[in-house]
C-alpha positions as semicolon CSV with decimal commas, in nm:
position;residue;x (nm);y (nm);z (nm)
1;M;0,053;-0,985;0,604
2;E;0,160;-1,334;0,720
3;E;0,529;-1,248;0,660
4;E;0,499;-0,968;0,924
5;L;0,374;-1,215;1,179
6;K;0,653;-1,478;1,149
7;C;0,977;-1,497;1,348
8;P;1,292;-1,443;1,135
9;V;1,460;-1,728;1,323
10;C;1,214;-2,012;1,344
11;G;0,992;-1,908;1,052
12;S;0,673;-1,969;1,257
13;F;0,429;-1,732;1,404
14;Y;0,578;-1,528;1,688
15;R;0,543;-1,695;2,031
16;E;0,587;-1,456;2,326
17;P;0,764;-1,201;2,105
18;I;1,003;-0,953;2,263
19;I;1,113;-0,611;2,116
20;L;1,481;-0,561;2,062
21;P;1,629;-0,220;2,097
22;C;1,651;-0,201;1,710
23;S;1,272;-0,224;1,705
24;H;1,275;-0,572;1,553
25;N;1,083;-0,865;1,709
26;I;1,191;-1,211;1,795
27;C;1,038;-1,510;1,986
28;Q;1,159;-1,529;2,342
29;A;1,262;-1,889;2,294
30;C;1,451;-1,812;1,964
31;A;1,622;-1,519;2,143
32;R;1,750;-1,766;2,396
33;N;1,855;-2,008;2,128
34;I;2,081;-1,746;1,951
35;L;2,251;-1,604;2,267
36;V;2,633;-1,609;2,254
37;Q;2,839;-1,597;2,576
38;T;3,097;-1,315;2,574
39;P;3,428;-1,281;2,770
40;E;3,402;-1,138;3,118
41;S;3,591;-0,824;3,008
42;E;3,298;-0,741;2,774
43;S;3,023;-0,768;3,021
44;P;2,814;-0,467;3,118
45;Q;2,933;-0,489;3,476
46;S;3,297;-0,465;3,383
47;R;3,215;-0,170;3,147
48;R;3,026;0,010;3,413
49;A;3,306;-0,049;3,664
50;S;3,562;0,100;3,420
51;G;3,326;0,395;3,346
52;S;3,317;0,314;2,972
53;G;2,938;0,271;2,934
54;V;2,623;0,420;3,062
55;S;2,360;0,246;2,851
56;D;2,135;-0,040;2,965
57;Y;2,232;-0,222;2,642
58;D;2,592;-0,231;2,529
59;Y;2,628;-0,271;2,153
60;L;2,927;-0,465;2,033
61;D;3,186;-0,266;1,823
62;L;3,153;-0,336;1,459
63;D;3,518;-0,426;1,425
64;K;3,460;-0,713;1,677
65;M;3,215;-0,892;1,452
66;S;3,226;-1,023;1,098
67;L;2,908;-0,861;0,956
68;Y;2,748;-1,023;0,662
69;S;2,741;-0,888;0,305
70;E;2,560;-1,023;-0,002
71;A;2,868;-1,202;-0,105
72;D;2,990;-1,357;0,222
73;S;3,056;-1,720;0,259
74;G;2,788;-1,788;0,511
75;Y;3,018;-1,807;0,804
76;G;3,079;-1,553;1,080
77;S;3,302;-1,524;1,380
78;Y;3,347;-1,302;1,690
79;G;3,709;-1,189;1,647
80;G;3,877;-1,100;1,975
81;F;3,655;-1,328;2,183
82;A;3,875;-1,598;2,323
83;S;3,565;-1,797;2,443
84;A;3,371;-1,771;2,120
85;P;3,482;-2,008;1,856
86;T;3,414;-1,949;1,489
87;T;3,052;-2,062;1,435
88;P;2,878;-2,153;1,113
89;C;2,604;-1,901;1,012
90;Q;2,268;-2,066;0,951
91;K;1,965;-1,933;0,769
92;S;1,610;-1,935;0,916
93;P;1,309;-2,046;0,716
94;N;1,262;-1,675;0,629
95;G;1,612;-1,662;0,472
96;V;1,762;-1,448;0,758
97;R;2,105;-1,538;0,887
98;V;2,122;-1,625;1,257
99;F;2,398;-1,730;1,491
100;P;2,321;-2,068;1,667
101;P;2,417;-2,131;2,026
102;A;2,758;-2,278;2,078
103;M;2,599;-2,545;2,296
104;P;2,240;-2,679;2,276
105;P;2,028;-2,538;2,553
106;P;1,980;-2,765;2,844
107;A;1,645;-2,928;2,891
108;T;1,434;-2,743;3,142
109;H;1,087;-2,752;3,282
110;L;1,069;-2,373;3,294
111;S;0,929;-2,152;3,015
112;P;1,182;-1,959;2,804
113;A;1,100;-1,645;2,998
114;L;1,190;-1,800;3,332
115;A;1,483;-2,016;3,230
116;P;1,819;-1,877;3,343
117;V;2,031;-1,684;3,086
118;P;2,409;-1,756;3,075
119;R;2,611;-1,486;3,240
120;N;2,768;-1,219;3,007
121;S;2,540;-1,319;2,704
122;C;2,533;-1,133;2,375
123;I;2,245;-1,138;2,129
124;T;2,254;-1,040;1,755
125;C;1,939;-0,921;1,572
126;P;1,878;-1,173;1,299
127;Q;1,743;-0,896;1,067
128;C;1,980;-0,597;1,104
129;H;2,273;-0,790;1,257
130;R;2,294;-0,533;1,535
131;S;2,453;-0,688;1,847
132;L;2,430;-0,608;2,211
133;I;2,538;-0,748;2,547
134;L;2,257;-0,830;2,799
135;D;2,256;-0,683;3,151
136;D;2,161;-0,865;3,469
137;R;1,801;-0,885;3,366
138;G;1,879;-1,093;3,069
139;L;1,582;-1,141;2,827
140;R;1,352;-0,994;3,089
141;G;1,502;-0,655;3,009
142;F;1,321;-0,657;2,666
143;P;0,962;-0,548;2,657
144;K;0,700;-0,795;2,534
145;N;0,517;-0,707;2,219
146;R;0,152;-0,758;2,334
147;V;0,014;-0,582;2,024
148;L;0,182;-0,831;1,796
149;E;0,046;-1,117;2,005
150;G;-0,302;-0,975;1,965
151;V;-0,264;-0,939;1,589
152;I;-0,135;-1,300;1,550
153;D;-0,421;-1,426;1,764
154;R;-0,686;-1,251;1,541
155;Y;-0,506;-1,357;1,230
156;Q;-0,495;-1,726;1,329
157;Q;-0,865;-1,717;1,431
158;S;-0,958;-1,562;1,092
159;K;-0,758;-1,836;0,911
160;A;-0,901;-2,103;1,136
161;A;-0,548;-2,241;1,168
162;A;-0,489;-2,549;1,386
163;L;-0,340;-2,448;1,724
164;K;0,028;-2,536;1,749
165;C;0,239;-2,629;2,047
166;Q;0,425;-2,339;2,186
167;L;0,721;-2,532;2,320
168;C;0,827;-2,734;2,013
169;E;1,164;-2,612;1,911
170;K;1,168;-2,695;1,534
171;A;0,847;-2,793;1,364
172;P;0,561;-2,720;1,612
173;K;0,320;-3,005;1,648
174;E;-0,053;-2,963;1,679
175;A;-0,150;-2,873;2,037
176;T;-0,360;-3,116;2,240
177;V;-0,421;-2,925;2,552
178;M;-0,384;-2,580;2,692
179;C;-0,298;-2,491;3,055
180;E;-0,528;-2,208;3,178
181;Q;-0,275;-2,114;3,451
182;C;0,037;-2,111;3,233
183;D;-0,153;-1,979;2,923
184;V;0,050;-2,213;2,708
185;F;-0,053;-2,475;2,439
186;Y;0,116;-2,809;2,470
187;C;0,149;-3,115;2,240
188;D;0,162;-3,445;2,421
189;P;0,548;-3,486;2,422
190;C;0,599;-3,128;2,542
191;R;0,326;-3,163;2,814
192;L;0,493;-3,471;2,960
193;R;0,832;-3,304;2,949
194;C;0,753;-2,954;3,057
195;H;0,418;-2,980;3,246
196;P;0,419;-3,305;3,442
197;P;0,100;-3,386;3,630
198;R;0,272;-3,372;3,973
199;G;0,389;-3,124;4,233
200;P;0,259;-2,775;4,199
201;L;0,163;-2,829;3,833
202;A;-0,088;-3,099;3,933
203;K;-0,342;-2,833;4,034
204;H;-0,334;-2,664;3,697
205;R;-0,636;-2,710;3,474
206;L;-0,575;-2,844;3,130
207;V;-0,849;-2,787;2,871
208;P;-0,883;-2,868;2,490
209;P;-0,708;-2,616;2,253
210;A;-1,036;-2,485;2,110
211;Q;-1,174;-2,410;2,450
212;G;-0,843;-2,259;2,561
213;R;-0,857;-2,021;2,254
214;V;-1,196;-1,903;2,352
215;S;-1,104;-1,852;2,719
216;R;-0,790;-1,666;2,608
217;R;-0,990;-1,436;2,390
218;L;-1,247;-1,369;2,654
219;S;-0,986;-1,307;2,925
220;P;-0,871;-0,947;2,976
221;R;-0,559;-0,846;2,782
222;K;-0,241;-0,846;2,986
223;V;-0,122;-0,501;3,067
224;S;0,229;-0,418;2,976
225;T;0,458;-0,365;3,273
226;C;0,781;-0,174;3,310
227;T;1,094;-0,366;3,232
228;D;1,279;-0,188;3,511
229;H;1,005;-0,214;3,768
230;E;0,816;-0,538;3,692
231;L;0,533;-0,473;3,937
232;E;0,448;-0,137;3,787
233;N;0,231;-0,066;3,489
234;H;0,324;0,196;3,221
235;S;0,161;0,528;3,303
236;M;0,355;0,784;3,099
237;Y;0,559;0,820;2,779
238;C;0,920;0,946;2,776
239;V;0,964;1,172;2,467
240;Q;1,340;1,160;2,478
241;C;1,371;0,784;2,499
242;K;1,047;0,726;2,294
243;M;0,916;0,449;2,524
244;P;0,641;0,403;2,792
245;V;0,758;0,434;3,154
246;C;0,611;0,386;3,493
247;Y;0,590;0,644;3,783
248;Q;0,896;0,489;3,951
249;C;1,102;0,554;3,644
250;L;1,004;0,923;3,670
251;E;1,082;0,944;4,041
252;E;1,399;0,746;4,087
253;G;1,499;0,605;3,744
254;K;1,691;0,731;3,452
255;H;1,379;0,913;3,308
256;S;1,348;1,144;3,609
257;S;1,485;1,445;3,416
258;H;1,328;1,361;3,079
259;E;1,025;1,523;2,912
260;V;0,722;1,293;2,958
261;K;0,373;1,309;2,822
262;A;0,040;1,137;2,895
263;L;0,032;0,774;2,767
264;G;-0,318;0,811;2,616
265;A;-0,241;1,137;2,431
266;M;0,076;0,995;2,274
267;W;-0,107;0,672;2,183
268;K;-0,363;0,873;1,990
269;L;-0,097;1,093;1,832
270;H;0,108;0,802;1,709
271;K;-0,206;0,626;1,587
272;S;-0,290;0,930;1,392
273;Q;0,067;0,953;1,244
274;L;0,065;0,590;1,144
275;S;-0,277;0,629;0,975
276;Q;-0,158;0,937;0,783
277;A;0,156;0,743;0,674
278;L;-0,057;0,456;0,560
279;N;-0,264;0,685;0,336
280;G;0,039;0,774;0,129
281;L;0,160;0,414;0,118
282;S;-0,197;0,305;0,014
283;D;-0,176;0,537;-0,287
284;R;0,158;0,391;-0,385
285;A;0,021;0,034;-0,357
286;K;-0,273;0,132;-0,584
287;E;-0,036;0,281;-0,838
288;A;0,178;-0,035;-0,818
289;K;-0,126;-0,254;-0,881
290;E;-0,222;-0,049;-1,191
291;F;0,144;-0,057;-1,301
292;L;0,152;-0,439;-1,275
293;V;-0,155;-0,454;-1,495
294;Q;0,029;-0,228;-1,743
295;L;0,333;-0,437;-1,741
296;R;0,131;-0,751;-1,805
297;N;-0,042;-0,587;-2,092
298;M;0,305;-0,493;-2,228
299;V;0,403;-0,866;-2,238
300;Q;0,097;-0,932;-2,458
301;Q;0,169;-0,622;-2,672
302;I;0,535;-0,727;-2,723
303;Q;0,420;-1,074;-2,838
304;E;0,179;-0,929;-3,083
305;N;0,421;-0,662;-3,208
306;S;0,684;-0,932;-3,249
307;V;0,461;-1,159;-3,457
308;E;0,356;-0,863;-3,674
309;F;0,712;-0,744;-3,720
310;E;0,839;-1,088;-3,814
311;A;0,568;-1,135;-4,070
312;C;0,654;-0,807;-4,227
313;L;1,024;-0,890;-4,231
314;V;0,968;-1,226;-4,390
315;A;0,749;-1,075;-4,663
316;Q;1,023;-0,817;-4,751
317;C;1,305;-1,069;-4,745
318;D;1,114;-1,322;-4,970
319;A;1,087;-1,053;-5,233
320;L;1,461;-1,013;-5,276
321;I;1,534;-1,351;-5,435
322;D;1,806;-1,597;-5,322
323;A;2,054;-1,335;-5,198
324;L;1,809;-1,204;-4,939
325;N;1,738;-1,544;-4,800
326;R;2,090;-1,563;-4,662
327;R;2,053;-1,225;-4,493
328;K;1,692;-1,304;-4,377
329;A;1,807;-1,549;-4,116
330;Q;2,048;-1,292;-3,965
331;L;1,777;-1,018;-3,947
332;L;1,528;-1,264;-3,788
333;A;1,788;-1,350;-3,523
334;R;1,814;-0,977;-3,447
335;V;1,441;-0,949;-3,408
336;N;1,418;-1,249;-3,189
337;K;1,708;-1,124;-2,968
338;E;1,533;-0,794;-2,932
339;H;1,208;-0,974;-2,855
340;E;1,361;-1,193;-2,584
341;H;1,544;-0,900;-2,443
342;K;1,228;-0,690;-2,414
343;L;1,034;-0,976;-2,256
344;K;1,315;-1,049;-2,006
345;V;1,334;-0,688;-1,900
346;V;0,957;-0,653;-1,857
347;R;0,928;-0,997;-1,677
348;D;1,214;-0,905;-1,441
349;Q;1,046;-0,580;-1,359
350;I;0,708;-0,760;-1,306
351;S;0,877;-1,003;-1,069
352;H;1,056;-0,726;-0,879
353;C;0,745;-0,508;-0,848
354;T;0,522;-0,810;-0,748
355;V;0,760;-0,890;-0,463
356;K;0,779;-0,528;-0,349
357;L;0,400;-0,488;-0,366
358;R;0,347;-0,806;-0,167
359;Q;0,577;-0,674;0,097
360;T;0,401;-0,339;0,091
361;T;0,055;-0,490;0,116
362;G;0,171;-0,711;0,403
363;L;0,306;-0,411;0,591
364;M;-0,016;-0,219;0,530
365;E;-0,235;-0,502;0,666
366;Y;-0,017;-0,551;0,965
367;C;-0,019;-0,180;1,037
368;L;-0,400;-0,170;1,008
369;E;-0,423;-0,458;1,259
370;V;-0,186;-0,284;1,491
371;I;-0,400;0,032;1,475
372;K;-0,700;-0,169;1,599
373;E;-0,515;-0,251;1,921
374;N;-0,635;-0,078;2,239
375;D;-0,322;-0,122;2,435
376;P;-0,154;0,220;2,436
377;S;0,171;0,121;2,583
378;G;0,207;-0,183;2,364
379;F;0,123;0,027;2,058
380;L;0,371;0,289;2,146
381;Q;0,643;0,035;2,189
382;I;0,631;-0,043;1,806
383;S;0,457;0,269;1,654
384;D;0,778;0,462;1,590
385;A;0,937;0,176;1,411
386;L;0,626;0,108;1,210
387;I;0,591;0,472;1,102
388;R;0,964;0,475;0,991
389;R;0,902;0,154;0,792
390;V;0,593;0,290;0,623
391;H;0,775;0,607;0,526
392;L;1,080;0,406;0,412
393;T;0,854;0,173;0,208
394;E;0,680;0,465;0,053
395;D;1,014;0,623;-0,041
396;Q;1,108;0,296;-0,210
397;W;0,814;0,354;-0,449
398;G;0,978;0,674;-0,557
399;K;1,045;0,815;-0,903
400;G;1,129;0,564;-1,164
401;T;1,003;0,261;-0,972
402;L;0,666;0,272;-1,153
403;T;0,817;0,354;-1,492
404;P;0,848;0,071;-1,756
405;R;1,203;-0,008;-1,833
406;M;1,118;-0,115;-2,187
407;T;0,877;0,001;-2,453
408;T;0,648;-0,244;-2,645
409;D;0,753;-0,115;-2,988
410;F;1,023;-0,254;-3,203
411;D;1,223;0,044;-3,310
412;L;1,348;-0,128;-3,627
413;S;1,277;-0,059;-3,986
414;L;1,401;-0,255;-4,291
415;D;1,566;-0,044;-4,565
416;N;1,492;-0,239;-4,889
417;S;1,589;0,030;-5,138
418;P;1,949;-0,067;-5,220
419;L;2,029;-0,264;-5,531
420;L;2,096;-0,634;-5,527
421;Q;2,474;-0,592;-5,507
422;S;2,416;-0,399;-5,174
423;I;2,217;-0,681;-5,014
424;H;2,510;-0,780;-4,794
425;Q;2,490;-0,439;-4,644
426;L;2,128;-0,470;-4,530
427;D;2,075;-0,389;-4,166
428;F;1,804;-0,257;-3,929
429;V;1,778;0,116;-3,888
430;Q;1,602;0,285;-3,602
431;M;1,279;0,458;-3,678
432;K;1,372;0,823;-3,609
433;S;1,038;0,947;-3,712
434;E;0,716;0,771;-3,628
435;F;0,350;0,842;-3,636
436;P;0,203;0,967;-3,305
437;A;-0,004;0,727;-3,099
438;T;-0,390;0,736;-3,116
439;P;-0,525;0,983;-2,855
440;I;-0,758;0,857;-2,582
441;L;-1,086;1,044;-2,509
442;Q;-1,120;1,111;-2,134
443;L;-1,482;1,015;-2,088
444;E;-1,508;1,146;-1,734
445;E;-1,426;1,500;-1,859
446;C;-1,647;1,499;-2,175
447;C;-1,993;1,657;-2,137
448;T;-2,267;1,854;-2,303
449;H;-2,457;2,162;-2,192
450;N;-2,753;2,300;-2,397
451;N;-2,616;2,295;-2,753
452;S;-2,252;2,295;-2,660
453;A;-2,014;1,994;-2,622
454;T;-1,689;1,988;-2,429
455;L;-1,438;1,715;-2,516
456;S;-1,103;1,624;-2,350
457;W;-0,829;1,378;-2,462
458;K;-0,475;1,268;-2,386
459;Q;-0,188;1,067;-2,520
460;P;-0,161;0,707;-2,410
461;P;0,063;0,655;-2,106
462;L;0,324;0,461;-2,287
463;S;0,350;0,681;-2,594
464;T;0,701;0,772;-2,684
465;V;0,634;0,976;-3,006
466;P;0,529;1,337;-2,937
467;A;0,230;1,478;-3,118
468;D;0,249;1,836;-3,275
469;G;-0,132;1,886;-3,253
470;Y;-0,473;1,723;-3,266
471;I;-0,769;1,728;-3,504
472;L;-1,123;1,704;-3,352
473;E;-1,409;1,593;-3,585
474;L;-1,791;1,590;-3,533
475;D;-2,060;1,467;-3,773
476;D;-2,364;1,684;-3,856
477;G;-2,596;1,538;-3,582
478;N;-2,782;1,328;-3,840
479;G;-2,525;1,055;-3,895
480;G;-2,363;1,235;-4,183
481;Q;-2,002;1,295;-4,274
482;F;-1,748;1,406;-4,017
483;R;-1,606;1,758;-4,037
484;E;-1,313;1,930;-3,863
485;V;-1,418;2,158;-3,569
486;Y;-1,077;2,211;-3,410
487;V;-0,712;2,185;-3,503
488;G;-0,442;2,274;-3,244
489;K;-0,221;2,179;-2,960
490;E;-0,475;2,192;-2,675
491;T;-0,620;1,877;-2,525
492;M;-0,966;2,023;-2,448
493;C;-1,217;2,191;-2,674
494;T;-1,570;2,327;-2,639
495;V;-1,787;2,319;-2,950
496;D;-2,075;2,563;-2,953
497;G;-2,372;2,613;-3,183
498;L;-2,480;2,249;-3,210
499;H;-2,840;2,149;-3,268
500;F;-3,065;2,089;-2,972
501;N;-3,202;1,744;-2,910
502;S;-2,949;1,585;-3,147
503;T;-2,700;1,313;-3,133
504;Y;-2,344;1,376;-3,244
505;N;-2,049;1,146;-3,303
506;A;-1,699;1,281;-3,208
507;R;-1,347;1,143;-3,276
508;I;-0,997;1,274;-3,242
509;K;-0,657;1,202;-3,408
510;A;-0,303;1,327;-3,355
511;F;-0,056;1,450;-3,609
512;N;0,313;1,542;-3,629
513;K;0,564;1,594;-3,917
514;T;0,553;1,229;-4,015
515;G;0,177;1,198;-4,050
516;V;-0,146;1,148;-3,857
517;S;-0,246;0,878;-3,613
518;Q;-0,552;0,651;-3,635
519;Y;-0,882;0,794;-3,506
520;S;-0,978;0,740;-3,151
521;K;-1,287;0,550;-3,055
522;T;-1,608;0,734;-3,148
523;L;-1,782;0,916;-2,866
524;V;-2,159;0,967;-2,883
525;L;-2,278;1,307;-2,745
526;Q;-2,646;1,399;-2,683
527;T;-2,737;1,770;-2,674
528;S;-3,013;1,904;-2,449
529;E;-3,377;1,843;-2,538
530;V;-3,473;2,198;-2,432
531;A;-3,267;2,517;-2,405
532;W;-3,169;2,687;-2,081
533;F;-3,026;3,025;-2,145
534;A;-3,000;3,393;-2,022
535;F;-2,956;3,727;-2,193
536;D;-2,610;3,802;-2,332
537;P;-2,432;4,117;-2,192
538;G;-2,146;4,075;-2,438
539;S;-2,353;4,147;-2,749
540;A;-2,616;4,381;-2,595
541;H;-2,641;4,761;-2,639
542;S;-2,456;4,957;-2,366
543;D;-2,783;5,113;-2,241
544;I;-2,926;4,772;-2,141
545;I;-2,931;4,704;-1,763
546;F;-2,898;4,344;-1,644
547;S;-2,999;4,184;-1,314
548;N;-3,117;3,851;-1,166
549;D;-2,823;3,654;-1,320
550;N;-2,886;3,814;-1,657
551;L;-3,243;3,688;-1,670
552;T;-3,406;4,034;-1,611
553;V;-3,338;4,339;-1,835
554;T;-3,441;4,702;-1,862
555;C;-3,291;5,009;-2,027
556;S;-3,154;5,348;-1,925
557;S;-3,262;5,523;-2,244
558;Y;-3,589;5,647;-2,375
559;D;-3,505;5,501;-2,708
560;D;-3,550;5,136;-2,794
561;R;-3,238;4,916;-2,739
562;V;-3,193;4,547;-2,842
563;V;-3,060;4,252;-2,634
564;L;-3,011;3,897;-2,743
565;G;-3,016;3,562;-2,574
566;K;-2,685;3,367;-2,528
567;T;-2,799;3,061;-2,723
568;G;-2,873;3,039;-3,092
569;F;-3,116;2,792;-3,255
570;S;-3,084;2,635;-3,603
571;K;-3,288;2,315;-3,559
572;G;-3,576;2,176;-3,353
573;V;-3,877;2,338;-3,175
574;H;-3,804;2,598;-2,904
575;Y;-4,034;2,789;-2,671
576;W;-3,955;3,062;-2,411
577;E;-4,149;3,327;-2,237
578;L;-4,096;3,679;-2,096
579;T;-4,303;3,832;-1,809
580;V;-4,354;4,202;-1,795
581;D;-4,232;4,328;-1,455
582;R;-4,273;4,699;-1,522
583;Y;-4,483;4,880;-1,791
584;D;-4,519;5,258;-1,772
585;N;-4,651;5,521;-2,014
586;H;-4,759;5,272;-2,281
587;P;-4,434;5,194;-2,455
588;D;-4,399;4,944;-2,750
589;P;-4,161;4,667;-2,652
590;A;-4,083;4,413;-2,925
591;F;-4,016;4,041;-2,888
592;G;-3,894;3,784;-3,139
593;V;-3,572;3,647;-3,293
594;A;-3,278;3,795;-3,469
595;R;-2,942;3,728;-3,635
596;I;-2,628;3,784;-3,432
597;D;-2,553;4,102;-3,631
598;V;-2,896;4,274;-3,582
599;M;-2,898;4,649;-3,527
600;K;-2,893;4,715;-3,152
601;D;-3,012;5,085;-3,135
602;V;-3,348;5,060;-3,307
603;M;-3,672;4,874;-3,243
604;L;-3,656;4,500;-3,316
605;G;-3,779;4,434;-3,674
606;K;-3,660;4,762;-3,824
607;D;-3,398;4,585;-4,029
608;D;-3,393;4,262;-4,223
609;K;-3,202;4,077;-3,949
610;A;-3,493;4,050;-3,707
611;W;-3,849;3,901;-3,696
612;A;-4,063;4,047;-3,421
613;M;-4,400;4,139;-3,261
614;Y;-4,418;4,481;-3,105
615;V;-4,712;4,550;-2,874
616;D;-4,869;4,828;-2,665
617;N;-5,154;4,816;-2,411
618;N;-5,424;4,765;-2,677
619;R;-5,292;4,590;-2,997
620;S;-4,991;4,425;-3,158
621;W;-4,817;4,412;-3,500
622;F;-4,570;4,181;-3,665
623;M;-4,265;4,354;-3,815
624;H;-3,972;4,243;-4,035
625;N;-3,743;4,475;-4,240
626;N;-3,967;4,772;-4,123
627;S;-4,276;4,618;-4,274
628;H;-4,575;4,617;-4,034
629;T;-4,844;4,341;-4,077
630;N;-5,131;4,163;-3,898
631;R;-5,257;4,421;-3,655
632;T;-5,426;4,224;-3,380
633;E;-5,633;4,347;-3,089
634;G;-5,515;4,273;-2,733
635;G;-5,215;4,424;-2,562
636;I;-5,010;4,389;-2,250
637;T;-4,990;4,533;-1,903
638;K;-4,770;4,478;-1,593
639;G;-4,763;4,103;-1,517
640;A;-4,849;3,988;-1,877
641;T;-4,661;3,690;-2,023
642;I;-4,539;3,687;-2,389
643;G;-4,449;3,353;-2,538
644;I;-4,230;3,299;-2,848
645;L;-4,244;2,962;-3,030
646;L;-3,972;2,905;-3,293
647;D;-4,048;2,589;-3,494
648;L;-3,743;2,527;-3,717
649;N;-3,883;2,195;-3,828
650;R;-4,178;2,370;-3,986
651;K;-3,982;2,690;-4,041
652;T;-4,246;2,905;-3,853
653;L;-4,246;3,177;-3,575
654;T;-4,554;3,217;-3,352
655;F;-4,642;3,452;-3,062
656;F;-4,852;3,412;-2,753
657;I;-4,989;3,657;-2,491
658;N;-5,107;3,513;-2,164
659;D;-5,112;3,158;-2,306
660;E;-5,327;3,251;-2,604
661;Q;-5,192;3,263;-2,959
662;Q;-5,170;3,629;-3,074
663;G;-5,281;3,643;-3,434
664;P;-5,198;3,389;-3,704
665;I;-4,855;3,241;-3,755
666;A;-4,638;3,544;-3,765
667;F;-4,360;3,436;-4,005
668;E;-4,301;3,141;-4,229
669;N;-3,997;3,006;-4,424
670;V;-3,754;3,111;-4,147
671;E;-3,420;2,933;-4,184
672;G;-3,071;2,966;-4,044
673;L;-2,931;3,058;-3,696
674;F;-3,160;3,261;-3,475
675;F;-3,107;3,419;-3,130
676;P;-3,398;3,513;-2,893
677;A;-3,421;3,893;-2,895
678;V;-3,611;4,180;-2,713
679;S;-3,610;4,558;-2,770
680;L;-3,728;4,793;-2,496
681;N;-3,680;5,135;-2,339
682;R;-3,661;5,259;-1,977
683;N;-4,036;5,227;-1,927
684;V;-4,033;4,845;-1,954
685;Q;-3,861;4,562;-1,755
686;V;-3,897;4,194;-1,845
687;T;-3,780;3,864;-1,710
688;L;-3,685;3,563;-1,923
689;H;-3,810;3,208;-1,860
690;T;-3,646;2,917;-2,050
691;G;-3,648;2,540;-2,071
692;L;-4,024;2,541;-2,111
693;P;-4,235;2,277;-2,297
694;V;-4,429;2,373;-2,613
695;P;-4,792;2,493;-2,537
696;D;-5,044;2,219;-2,549
697;C;-5,264;2,404;-2,805
698;Y;-4,974;2,424;-3,055
699;S;-4,881;2,056;-2,993
700;S;-5,226;1,930;-3,066
701;R;-5,262;2,138;-3,385
702;A;-4,911;2,020;-3,503
703;S;-5,006;1,656;-3,444
704;I;-5,335;1,701;-3,645
705;A;-5,151;1,873;-3,926
């Protein structure tokens, strides 16, 4: 931000800055130093008398000044001004051209604000070179930038910088005293010259600089006054002129017919606009920082690719006997030239982007400090210009600015197939076809849910070779071999049917007509320890009625109909329960597991695709492939709970009623993929409960076994 706080003429921090009509700032003393006297015929009074001008500030015609281009000689002149000789153009410490005064300013005991200004003076902005002729008010006609003074004061305090004399013309010396009445810091020579201890100044109180800084900070901030009516404070904002005005300006001045608004309201509005503009610029600055990191990585990658390419080239050339040795030097020169060219382009872009980012960051910090100011009129004097600068700076980070001008790859390939007599024709050929770059897994978008895994990937940002598709591979969950689970052009895939409570390894590679890329880094995925699922309307019989987010089911038919759960199990131990919400006329609902292609219009267990327990109000039976076994006393009523325990590690299926095991182990040697299943009719309604731990009684028996 320091560059924003320095005068373009003297190169030091602004001292009593004033705002030129072009919205640029300049020290009041520096403004006086670059004044140029104009002929009488060019004065504002003569122009008004002739009726040729109505503005407070009269800008010089462009054809009456030699403006500066990038290729000028460093000299400028005021053509047509008999009294203005050709004057050398100097450069300030900030590198901005300024016009020095024709004569050195006379020594005076008055401050720059009070010193008289030569009649018919002209001032040229040292930044935009826009010139104007001063009116009778001289430099007092320019508003003071109180906001900028406040920002500089805070900045110097934060940097604990030594206080400098405010009257030294070239290199400011360290201040030794401060006058509380004049509010000026002096070094010893300037104090003796400009603040003698006699006359009216003898009563002024001089204090050490540090004490003066504290008293200045504790003193109330000066209120900006109207430049046309110096005794009046700003009270309104002129929308047409875009400047604060006082009430006299509205009553008798040039703003009497203009649209005006409340100063406080416009202050808040412009602060809001500047904040919004800074948000966009902040995003650009963040992108620029990331882009600089990318460019610096490119330098290292170019170095590595260059070394690798040179080694390959040397190995090929050495294999072609003596004739290739003569050609080898020429080919290496080509590679080195390409290497240097790439480095030069990238380094130039780094340098350019660094400078632009520093300027952007400085502007951002300066704007943020300006926003902290509580002086509405002072803020509004500079807010429009700052908003334009922020938008202009953001536009400069437009399309193409954050795009590398050079790739890291060396698009060269050595053709070593010709015979020895064709060695003199050896040359590099561009690699028209290349393998695609290795895809990058986007970790923030990869996740697991139950026994499903969703993976997302993308091509590297600097990849120039397109991919025709991608191949996603997963292992078996036990650290076994990888297998392909997806092949296609999409960059996101969800894999269902994985084992619960298992750890999978995933990787991705890209392919095109040339071949396949290397594998990405391996991503480790952990599936859920227990299953959370609901009933599946998609595979259920059409007579099944769903409610409660598909956790509660009943039927519209008197015949038994089958409904399955959404999640299938092939590994691990799983337990879920169903509560009986309604039980009328003693039906026989059935509970268990089934294959995905089980019959849906008969009782569960009638075919060989289901393993079930059907139960009435007195007893139960196990049934598979229409075979009824293990009649057990004890039935169900409304409110009863049926538990199903599928232990695929031991390959068993066990049933529970009201937390008690119902009969022996119902089925053994069960293997494959099973879905929770229920069959019921219109006399029964049940609700599913999932994600439950295994019953304690079963866990204890399993540990003993």
